[in-house]
Amino acid sequence: MKKDIKKGKITMTITIGIACFCLVLVMFMQFKIVNETDITSIENMKEAELRTELANWKSKYEEADQAYQETQAKIQEYKETKQSNEETEKVVNSELEQINLSLGTTDVEGQGIEIIVRDSEDVEKIKASDLLLIVNSLKLSGAEAISINDNRIINTSDIVDIGNEFIKVNGERILAPYFIKAIGDPAYLESGLIGNGGYVDTMRKIGQDVTINKSNKLKISKYNNEIKTKYIQ
Amino acid sequence: MIFIAILIGCILGALIGMNAPMISYTYSSYLAIAIIAALDSVFGGITSVINKNFDLKIFATGFFGNAILAILLTILGQKLNVDIYLAAIVVFVGRMFVNLAIIRRHYVDKWSETINKKRSIEKKEQ
């Protein structure tokens, strides 16, 4: 009986000792963990928390990256449009220049010929039709710009007789001598007037005083009046 | 003898626990719930000693079984995304308070009894 009691007591003592040991051990481990977690919170964070944090940052990064890409694409687009705009501007500008040149709204310069027609005393006076024919043949020979007494001939220019006294060009009165300037290939222009059946030849045969000067640098001033359009839509 | 065993166990546990390697914070919640379960068992044991129906087998199995069960429940709760450990804490701590109340009442009764005895003795002497 005594031995049994002793044995039971020993086992009880050992068991309780082990239990105490385990309890205190685990408690102190826990204390330690809790104590040190504050200092190194990130290192000991729960894996799940870290994972969610990581996922958050990843999605944030992806968003930022996407925004960056979009902005980049936009910038690229703007650049391209800018470039194409510049190109268009260039093209439009050169076209505008060309059109202005041919329209006659700018002073132009180039090689060409100058025809001086003077009234002779014993022959008929120079008429608008004479000038018109000369201008016409100049156009035929490829004249790019024509003026009569510094009145630029444009597409709506008129050359008309007013009575028998004088000639009107672009609505302005002009008097002899008539200086007709034309820019173009001088040789072509001259041959158009003098060559076979040229009008200047005809005039000279009648006895009119026509001189032709070739020039390497001819200046033709611009059309002085406004070009108005009212009915063109 | 039992007190010596308790003392030795506590000292050893404290020493080893202080020098034990760090455990990841991930597992600290399991350890905490195991500690609560073990403490509950300890108070239950003390109560049963007072009630004179202490059984070593019940104490030992309850001590370790409760701790392990609490840990398993916490793991399950994390897997299910339900905070089961809260329920475990409520149960264990509630029982701890009940046991504490029993212990307190027992000792208060004992104390008042001794005082009454002393008084009655004094009265008799008078």
PDB file of C-alpha atoms in Angstrom, chain A residues 6 8-38 40-41 43-49, chain B residues 1-2 4-6 8-29 31-32 34-35 38-39 42 54 56 59-60 63-64 78:
ATOM      1  CA  LYS A   6       4.548   6.605  -3.168  1.00  0.00           C
ATOM      2  CA  GLY A   8       1.401   7.470  -7.491  1.00  0.00           C
ATOM      3  CA  LYS A   9       2.818  10.521  -5.809  1.00  0.00           C
ATOM      4  CA  ILE A  10       6.042  10.312  -7.818  1.00  0.00           C
ATOM      5  CA  THR A  11       4.234  10.065 -11.124  1.00  0.00           C
ATOM      6  CA  MET A  12       1.953  12.908 -10.089  1.00  0.00           C
ATOM      7  CA  THR A  13       4.903  15.048  -9.134  1.00  0.00           C
ATOM      8  CA  ILE A  14       6.695  14.324 -12.387  1.00  0.00           C
ATOM      9  CA  THR A  15       3.589  14.952 -14.455  1.00  0.00           C
ATOM     10  CA  ILE A  16       2.818  18.228 -12.755  1.00  0.00           C
ATOM     11  CA  GLY A  17       6.466  19.230 -13.076  1.00  0.00           C
ATOM     12  CA  ILE A  18       6.412  18.498 -16.790  1.00  0.00           C
ATOM     13  CA  ALA A  19       3.150  20.352 -17.159  1.00  0.00           C
ATOM     14  CA  CYS A  20       4.564  23.369 -15.371  1.00  0.00           C
ATOM     15  CA  PHE A  21       7.693  23.151 -17.435  1.00  0.00           C
ATOM     16  CA  CYS A  22       5.741  23.062 -20.686  1.00  0.00           C
ATOM     17  CA  LEU A  23       3.438  25.881 -19.652  1.00  0.00           C
ATOM     18  CA  VAL A  24       6.186  28.212 -18.535  1.00  0.00           C
ATOM     19  CA  LEU A  25       8.353  27.332 -21.503  1.00  0.00           C
ATOM     20  CA  VAL A  26       5.637  28.158 -23.971  1.00  0.00           C
ATOM     21  CA  MET A  27       4.668  31.266 -22.058  1.00  0.00           C
ATOM     22  CA  PHE A  28       8.180  32.650 -22.098  1.00  0.00           C
ATOM     23  CA  MET A  29       8.569  31.832 -25.749  1.00  0.00           C
ATOM     24  CA  GLN A  30       5.375  33.716 -26.416  1.00  0.00           C
ATOM     25  CA  PHE A  31       6.544  36.659 -24.308  1.00  0.00           C
ATOM     26  CA  LYS A  32       9.701  36.769 -26.295  1.00  0.00           C
ATOM     27  CA  ILE A  33       7.897  36.679 -29.608  1.00  0.00           C
ATOM     28  CA  VAL A  34       5.490  39.408 -28.600  1.00  0.00           C
ATOM     29  CA  ASN A  35       8.310  41.523 -27.231  1.00  0.00           C
ATOM     30  CA  GLU A  36      10.461  41.299 -30.294  1.00  0.00           C
ATOM     31  CA  THR A  37       7.723  41.533 -32.843  1.00  0.00           C
ATOM     32  CA  ASP A  38       7.306  45.236 -32.212  1.00  0.00           C
ATOM     33  CA  THR A  40      11.073  43.772 -36.234  1.00  0.00           C
ATOM     34  CA  SER A  41       7.461  43.887 -37.195  1.00  0.00           C
ATOM     35  CA  GLU A  43      10.226  40.354 -40.571  1.00  0.00           C
ATOM     36  CA  ASN A  44       7.780  38.538 -38.321  1.00  0.00           C
ATOM     37  CA  MET A  45       4.622  39.658 -40.028  1.00  0.00           C
ATOM     38  CA  LYS A  46       2.189  36.963 -40.921  1.00  0.00           C
ATOM     39  CA  GLU A  47       2.891  35.458 -44.276  1.00  0.00           C
ATOM     40  CA  ALA A  48      -0.640  36.161 -45.371  1.00  0.00           C
ATOM     41  CA  GLU A  49      -0.284  39.822 -44.457  1.00  0.00           C
TER      42      GLU A  49
ATOM     43  CA  MET B   1       7.453  17.522  -2.948  1.00  0.00           C
ATOM     44  CA  ILE B   2       4.884  18.671  -5.458  1.00  0.00           C
ATOM     45  CA  ILE B   4       9.440  21.504  -5.426  1.00  0.00           C
ATOM     46  CA  ALA B   5       8.468  19.865  -8.727  1.00  0.00           C
ATOM     47  CA  ILE B   6       6.383  22.907  -9.683  1.00  0.00           C
ATOM     48  CA  ILE B   8      11.847  23.273 -10.694  1.00  0.00           C
ATOM     49  CA  GLY B   9       9.546  22.976 -13.701  1.00  0.00           C
ATOM     50  CA  CYS B  10       8.855  26.725 -13.703  1.00  0.00           C
ATOM     51  CA  ILE B  11      12.507  27.695 -13.404  1.00  0.00           C
ATOM     52  CA  LEU B  12      13.638  25.267 -16.073  1.00  0.00           C
ATOM     53  CA  GLY B  13      10.863  26.332 -18.391  1.00  0.00           C
ATOM     54  CA  ALA B  14      11.670  30.009 -17.893  1.00  0.00           C
ATOM     55  CA  LEU B  15      15.364  29.473 -18.528  1.00  0.00           C
ATOM     56  CA  ILE B  16      14.886  27.386 -21.637  1.00  0.00           C
ATOM     57  CA  GLY B  17      12.061  29.562 -22.898  1.00  0.00           C
ATOM     58  CA  MET B  18      14.190  32.670 -22.651  1.00  0.00           C
ATOM     59  CA  ASN B  19      16.999  31.062 -24.590  1.00  0.00           C
ATOM     60  CA  ALA B  20      14.778  29.270 -27.100  1.00  0.00           C
ATOM     61  CA  PRO B  21      15.066  30.272 -30.758  1.00  0.00           C
ATOM     62  CA  MET B  22      12.596  32.803 -32.158  1.00  0.00           C
ATOM     63  CA  ILE B  23       9.424  31.380 -33.555  1.00  0.00           C
ATOM     64  CA  SER B  24       7.796  33.141 -36.463  1.00  0.00           C
ATOM     65  CA  TYR B  25       5.018  35.546 -35.624  1.00  0.00           C
ATOM     66  CA  THR B  26       2.751  33.379 -37.748  1.00  0.00           C
ATOM     67  CA  TYR B  27       2.668  30.718 -35.032  1.00  0.00           C
ATOM     68  CA  SER B  28       2.414  33.022 -32.055  1.00  0.00           C
ATOM     69  CA  SER B  29      -1.376  32.997 -32.126  1.00  0.00           C
ATOM     70  CA  LEU B  31       1.071  29.386 -28.878  1.00  0.00           C
ATOM     71  CA  ALA B  32      -1.111  32.003 -27.203  1.00  0.00           C
ATOM     72  CA  ALA B  34      -2.284  26.847 -26.169  1.00  0.00           C
ATOM     73  CA  ILE B  35      -1.139  28.874 -23.162  1.00  0.00           C
ATOM     74  CA  ALA B  38      -3.070  25.137 -20.354  1.00  0.00           C
ATOM     75  CA  LEU B  39      -3.748  27.850 -17.789  1.00  0.00           C
ATOM     76  CA  VAL B  42      -4.159  24.420 -14.247  1.00  0.00           C
ATOM     77  CA  PHE B  54      -8.343  15.555  -8.352  1.00  0.00           C
ATOM     78  CA  LEU B  56      -3.989  12.996 -12.460  1.00  0.00           C
ATOM     79  CA  PHE B  59      -5.516  16.683 -15.426  1.00  0.00           C
ATOM     80  CA  ALA B  60      -2.734  15.481 -17.754  1.00  0.00           C
ATOM     81  CA  PHE B  63      -3.699  19.918 -19.977  1.00  0.00           C
ATOM     82  CA  PHE B  64      -2.167  18.640 -23.189  1.00  0.00           C
ATOM     83  CA  GLN B  78      -7.651  30.224 -40.203  1.00  0.00           C
TER      84      GLN B  78
END
